[in-house]
Coordinates of C-alpha atoms and ligand atoms in Angstrom, one line a residue:
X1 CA 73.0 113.5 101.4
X2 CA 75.8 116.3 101.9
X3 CA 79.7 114.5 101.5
X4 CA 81.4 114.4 104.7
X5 CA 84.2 114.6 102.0
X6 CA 84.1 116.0 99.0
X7 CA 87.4 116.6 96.8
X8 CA 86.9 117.3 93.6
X9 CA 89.4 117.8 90.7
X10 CA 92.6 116.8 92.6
X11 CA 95.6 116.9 90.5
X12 CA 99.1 116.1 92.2
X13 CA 102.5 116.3 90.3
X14 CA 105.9 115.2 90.5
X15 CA 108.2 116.7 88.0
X16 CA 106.7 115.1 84.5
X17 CA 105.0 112.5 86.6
X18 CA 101.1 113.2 87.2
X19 CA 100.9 111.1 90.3
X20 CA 96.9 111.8 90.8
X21 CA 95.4 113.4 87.6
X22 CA 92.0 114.9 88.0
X23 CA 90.0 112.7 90.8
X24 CA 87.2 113.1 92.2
X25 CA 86.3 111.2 95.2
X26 CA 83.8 112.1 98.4
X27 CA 83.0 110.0 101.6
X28 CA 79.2 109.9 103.1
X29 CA 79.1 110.4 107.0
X30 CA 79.3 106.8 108.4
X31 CA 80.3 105.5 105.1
X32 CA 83.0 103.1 104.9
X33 CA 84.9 103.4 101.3
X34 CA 87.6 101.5 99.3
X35 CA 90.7 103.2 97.3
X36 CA 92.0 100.1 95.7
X37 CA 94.3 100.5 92.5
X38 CA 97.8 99.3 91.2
X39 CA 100.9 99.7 93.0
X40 CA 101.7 103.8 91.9
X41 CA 98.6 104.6 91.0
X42 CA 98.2 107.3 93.2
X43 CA 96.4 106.2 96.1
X44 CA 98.7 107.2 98.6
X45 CA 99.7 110.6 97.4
X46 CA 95.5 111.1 96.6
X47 CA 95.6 110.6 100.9
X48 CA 98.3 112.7 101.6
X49 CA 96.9 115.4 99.1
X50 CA 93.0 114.9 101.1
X51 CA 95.0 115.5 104.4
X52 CA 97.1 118.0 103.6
X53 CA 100.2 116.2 104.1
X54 CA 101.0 117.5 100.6
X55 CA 99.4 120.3 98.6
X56 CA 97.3 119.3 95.8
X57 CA 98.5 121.5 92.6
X58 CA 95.1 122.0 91.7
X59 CA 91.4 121.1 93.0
X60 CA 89.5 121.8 96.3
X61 CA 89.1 119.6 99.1
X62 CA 85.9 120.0 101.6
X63 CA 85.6 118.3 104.8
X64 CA 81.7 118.8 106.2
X65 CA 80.9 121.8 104.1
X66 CA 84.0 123.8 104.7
X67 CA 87.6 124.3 102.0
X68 CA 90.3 122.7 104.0
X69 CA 92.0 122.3 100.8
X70 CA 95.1 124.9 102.0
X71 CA 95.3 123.6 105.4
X72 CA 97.9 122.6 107.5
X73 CA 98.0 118.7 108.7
X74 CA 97.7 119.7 112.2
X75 CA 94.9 121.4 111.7
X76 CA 93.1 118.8 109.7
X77 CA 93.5 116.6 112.5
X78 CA 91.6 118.6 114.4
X79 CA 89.1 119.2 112.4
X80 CA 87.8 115.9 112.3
X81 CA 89.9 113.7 109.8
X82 CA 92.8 111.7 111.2
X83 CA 95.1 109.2 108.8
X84 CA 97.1 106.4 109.3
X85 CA 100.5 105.7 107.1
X86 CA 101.5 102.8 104.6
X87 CA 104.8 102.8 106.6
X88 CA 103.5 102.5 110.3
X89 CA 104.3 105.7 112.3
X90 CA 104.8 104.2 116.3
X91 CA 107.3 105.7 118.3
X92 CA 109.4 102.1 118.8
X93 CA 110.7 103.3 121.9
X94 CA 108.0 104.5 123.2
X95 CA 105.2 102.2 125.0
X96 CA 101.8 101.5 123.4
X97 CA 100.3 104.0 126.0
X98 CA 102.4 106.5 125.2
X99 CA 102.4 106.6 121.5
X100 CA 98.5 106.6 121.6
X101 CA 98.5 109.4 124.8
X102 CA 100.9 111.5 122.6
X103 CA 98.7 111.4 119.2
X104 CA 96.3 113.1 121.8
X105 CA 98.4 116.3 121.1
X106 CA 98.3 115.7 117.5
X107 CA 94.7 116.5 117.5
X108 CA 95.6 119.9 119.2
X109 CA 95.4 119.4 122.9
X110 CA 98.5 121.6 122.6
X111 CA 102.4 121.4 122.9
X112 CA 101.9 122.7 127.2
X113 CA 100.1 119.7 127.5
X114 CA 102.0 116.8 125.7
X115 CA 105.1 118.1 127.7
X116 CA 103.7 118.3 130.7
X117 CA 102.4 114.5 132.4
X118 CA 99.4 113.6 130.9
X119 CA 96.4 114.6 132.4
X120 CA 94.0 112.1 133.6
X121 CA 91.5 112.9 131.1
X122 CA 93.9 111.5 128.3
X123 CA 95.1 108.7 130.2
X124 CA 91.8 107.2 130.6
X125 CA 90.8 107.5 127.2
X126 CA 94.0 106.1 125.8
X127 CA 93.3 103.1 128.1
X128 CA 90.0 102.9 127.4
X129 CA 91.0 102.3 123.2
X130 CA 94.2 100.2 124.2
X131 CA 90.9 97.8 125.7
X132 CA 88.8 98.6 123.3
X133 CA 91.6 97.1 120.6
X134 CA 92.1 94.5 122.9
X135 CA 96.0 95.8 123.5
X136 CA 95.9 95.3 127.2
X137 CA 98.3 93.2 128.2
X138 CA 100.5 94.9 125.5
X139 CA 99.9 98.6 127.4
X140 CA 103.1 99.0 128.8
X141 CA 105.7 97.4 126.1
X142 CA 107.4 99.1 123.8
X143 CA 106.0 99.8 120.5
X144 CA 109.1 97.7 118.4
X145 CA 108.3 94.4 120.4
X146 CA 104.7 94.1 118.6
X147 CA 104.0 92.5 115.5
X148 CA 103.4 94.1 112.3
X149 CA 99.5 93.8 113.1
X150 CA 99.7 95.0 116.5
X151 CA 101.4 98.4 115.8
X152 CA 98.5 98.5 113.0
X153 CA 96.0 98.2 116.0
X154 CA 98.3 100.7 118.5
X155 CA 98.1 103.3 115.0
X156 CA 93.9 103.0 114.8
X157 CA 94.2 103.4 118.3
X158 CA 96.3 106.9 117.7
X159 CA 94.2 107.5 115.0
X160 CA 90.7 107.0 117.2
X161 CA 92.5 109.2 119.8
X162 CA 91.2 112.6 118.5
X163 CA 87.4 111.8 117.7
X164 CA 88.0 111.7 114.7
X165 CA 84.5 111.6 111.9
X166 CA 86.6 110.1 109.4
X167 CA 89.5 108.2 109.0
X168 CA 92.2 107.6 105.7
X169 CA 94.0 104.0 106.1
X170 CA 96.4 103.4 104.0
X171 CA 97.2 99.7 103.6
X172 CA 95.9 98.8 107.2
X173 CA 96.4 95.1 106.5
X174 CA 99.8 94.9 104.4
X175 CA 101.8 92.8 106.8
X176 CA 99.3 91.8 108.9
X177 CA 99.0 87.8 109.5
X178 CA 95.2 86.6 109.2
X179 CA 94.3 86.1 112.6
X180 CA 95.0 90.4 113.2
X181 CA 93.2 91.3 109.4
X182 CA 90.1 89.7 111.0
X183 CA 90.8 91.7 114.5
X184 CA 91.4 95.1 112.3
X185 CA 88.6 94.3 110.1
X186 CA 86.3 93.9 113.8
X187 CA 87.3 96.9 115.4
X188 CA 86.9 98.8 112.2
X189 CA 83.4 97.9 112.0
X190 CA 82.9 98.6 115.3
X191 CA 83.9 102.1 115.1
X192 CA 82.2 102.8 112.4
X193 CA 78.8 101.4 113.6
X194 CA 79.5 102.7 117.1
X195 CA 80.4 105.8 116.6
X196 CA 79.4 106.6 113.1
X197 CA 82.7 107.2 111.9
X198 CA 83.3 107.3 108.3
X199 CA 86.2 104.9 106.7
X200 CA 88.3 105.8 103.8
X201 CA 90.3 102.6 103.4
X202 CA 93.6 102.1 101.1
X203 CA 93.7 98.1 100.2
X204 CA 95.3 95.6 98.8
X205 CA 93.6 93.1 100.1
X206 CA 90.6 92.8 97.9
X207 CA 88.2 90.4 100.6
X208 CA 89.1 92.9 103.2
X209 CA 87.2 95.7 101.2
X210 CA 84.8 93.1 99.2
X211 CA 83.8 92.4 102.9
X212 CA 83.9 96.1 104.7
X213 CA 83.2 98.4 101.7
X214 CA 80.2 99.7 100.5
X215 CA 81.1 101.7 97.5
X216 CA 85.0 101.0 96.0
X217 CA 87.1 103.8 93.7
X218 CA 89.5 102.3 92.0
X219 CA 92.7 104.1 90.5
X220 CA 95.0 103.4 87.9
X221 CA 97.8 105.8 87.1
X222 CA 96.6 108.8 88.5
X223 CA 93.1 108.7 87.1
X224 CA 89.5 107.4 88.1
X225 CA 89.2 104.4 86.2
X226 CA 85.9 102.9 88.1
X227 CA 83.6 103.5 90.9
X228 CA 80.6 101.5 92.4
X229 CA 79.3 98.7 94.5
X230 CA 82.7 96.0 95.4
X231 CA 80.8 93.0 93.5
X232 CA 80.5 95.3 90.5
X233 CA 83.5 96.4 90.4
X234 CA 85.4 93.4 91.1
X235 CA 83.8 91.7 87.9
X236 CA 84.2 95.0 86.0
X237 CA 86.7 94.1 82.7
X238 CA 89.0 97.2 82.8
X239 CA 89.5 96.9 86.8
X240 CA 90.7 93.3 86.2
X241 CA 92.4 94.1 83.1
X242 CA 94.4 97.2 85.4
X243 CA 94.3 95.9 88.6
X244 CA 94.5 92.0 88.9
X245 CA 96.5 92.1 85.3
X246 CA 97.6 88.8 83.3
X247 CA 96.9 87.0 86.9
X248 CA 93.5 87.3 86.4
X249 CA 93.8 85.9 83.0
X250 CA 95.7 82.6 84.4
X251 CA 92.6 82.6 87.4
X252 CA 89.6 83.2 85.1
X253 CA 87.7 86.4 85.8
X254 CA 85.2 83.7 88.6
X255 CA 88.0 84.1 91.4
X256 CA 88.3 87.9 91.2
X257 CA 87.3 88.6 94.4
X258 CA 90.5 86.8 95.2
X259 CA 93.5 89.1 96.6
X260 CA 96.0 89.5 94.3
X261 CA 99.5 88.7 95.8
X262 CA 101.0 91.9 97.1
X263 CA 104.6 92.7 98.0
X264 CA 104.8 92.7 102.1
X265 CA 106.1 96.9 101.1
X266 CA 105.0 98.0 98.0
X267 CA 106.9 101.1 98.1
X268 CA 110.3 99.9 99.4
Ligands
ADP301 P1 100.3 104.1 95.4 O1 100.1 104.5 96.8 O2 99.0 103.9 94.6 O3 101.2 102.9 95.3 P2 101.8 106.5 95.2 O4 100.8 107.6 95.4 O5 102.7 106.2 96.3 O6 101.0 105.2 94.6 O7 102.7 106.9 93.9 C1 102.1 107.4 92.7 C2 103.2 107.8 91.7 O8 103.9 108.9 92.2 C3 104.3 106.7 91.6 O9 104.7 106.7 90.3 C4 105.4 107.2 92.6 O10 106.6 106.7 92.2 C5 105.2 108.7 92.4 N1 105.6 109.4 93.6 C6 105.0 109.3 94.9 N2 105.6 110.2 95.7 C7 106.6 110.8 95.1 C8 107.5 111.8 95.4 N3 107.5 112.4 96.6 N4 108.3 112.3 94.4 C9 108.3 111.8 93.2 N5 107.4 110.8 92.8 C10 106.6 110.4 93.7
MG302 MG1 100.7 103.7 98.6

């Protein structure tokens, strides 16, 4: 089957550092797939380089059969691949409504329309996702009186807002108390089965992608270091060795599948 996404040969560098170092990673349409790794190695700047947020020093990037490697963010969001942040991007001030009906002009609805009122069209499907992510009674509050998991919810639901095929999450649980991981995890699989959208999914929660994923790339500084189905990888020595580290020693390598405890912000 073609890649939905294909990037191939991404290197990213910072100064000395080689932040992403040769990776190759591609998503299936309707695939849902894991980026799990150490904290820096690479995951997020491997998103922002996929969506253009920052420009990969070398290697190409396709989305659905076309280079997007040199584009601008904006326009990636139009073209089908929208991306949610490690450090939650809501508008505090603004109400749950709003900051979904303005990621509408994110997606390139245009700058005339997201300062004029928003057009019915918009509103309804803003309201229709606030429902679908079961936000309701929460419409009309402002974004900094939600919890942690709720603003996760209200960024899927900017994220959802334009169509997107696939989407980049980067650490859509960190923070997030149980109850909410389980109502992200839901809605997740929803919009993926639903609407065949495909899932690229930062974790650190290894059960979270043990449960949603069906193929897992794990990264350890910079580089590739495994790739395959979650229950092989999760008993695979040099992903426990990297990833789960002298705690997986102390646990014995039977409890891998369980998360490894993760700073609330891993990049402070
Ligand atoms: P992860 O998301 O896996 O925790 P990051 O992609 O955030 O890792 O970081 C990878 C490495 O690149 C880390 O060593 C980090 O300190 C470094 N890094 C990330 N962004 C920058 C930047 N803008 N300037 C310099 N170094 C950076
Ligand atoms: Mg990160």
């Amino acid at each position: 089957m073609t890649a939905l996404l294909d990037a191939t040969g991404i290197v990213k560098r910072f100064g000395g550092l080689v932040a992403v170092d040769d990776v190759d990673i591609s998503v299936a349409p309707g695939e849902i797939v894991g980026l799990i790794g150490p904290n820096g190695s690479g995951k997020t700047t491997l998103f922002d380089c996929l969506s253009c947020v920052q420009r990969a020093d070398s290697g190409a990037v396709r989305f659905d059969g076309e280079d997007i490697t040199r584009r601008a963010p904006h326009q990636i969001a139009r073209g089908g691949i929208a991306r949610t942040f490690q450090i939650i991007r809501v508008y505090g001030a603004l109400t749950v409504r709003e900051n979904i009906e303005l990621s509408a002009s994110w997606a390139g609805l245009g700058l005339r329309r997201m300062l004029s009122r928003t057009d019915p069209q918009t509103r309804r499907r803003a309201d229709q996702l606030i429902d679908f992510l079961a936000l309701g009674p929460l419409r009309d509050e402002r974004a900094d009186t939600l919890s942690g998991g709720q603003r996760r919810l209200a960024e899927i639901g900017m994220a959802l807002m334009s169509e997107p095929r696939l989407i980049l999450l980067d650490e859509a649980t960190s923070g997030v108390n149980p109850t909410l991981i389980n109502e992200i995890k839901d809605r997740l699989v929803e919009v993926n089965a639903s609407r065949g959208v495909a899932l690229l999914l930062v974790e650190h929660n290894v059960q979270f992608i043990a449960e949603l994923c069906e193929r897992v790339v794990v990264l350890d500084q910079g580089r590739k270091l495994a790739e395959g189905a979650p229950a092989h990888i999760m008993n695979n020595p040099e992903v426990i060795e990297a990833y789960f580290g002298a705690a997986a020693g102390d646990r014995g390598r039977g409890s891998s599948t369980a998360a490894p405890s993760t700073p609330q912000d891993p990049n402070p």
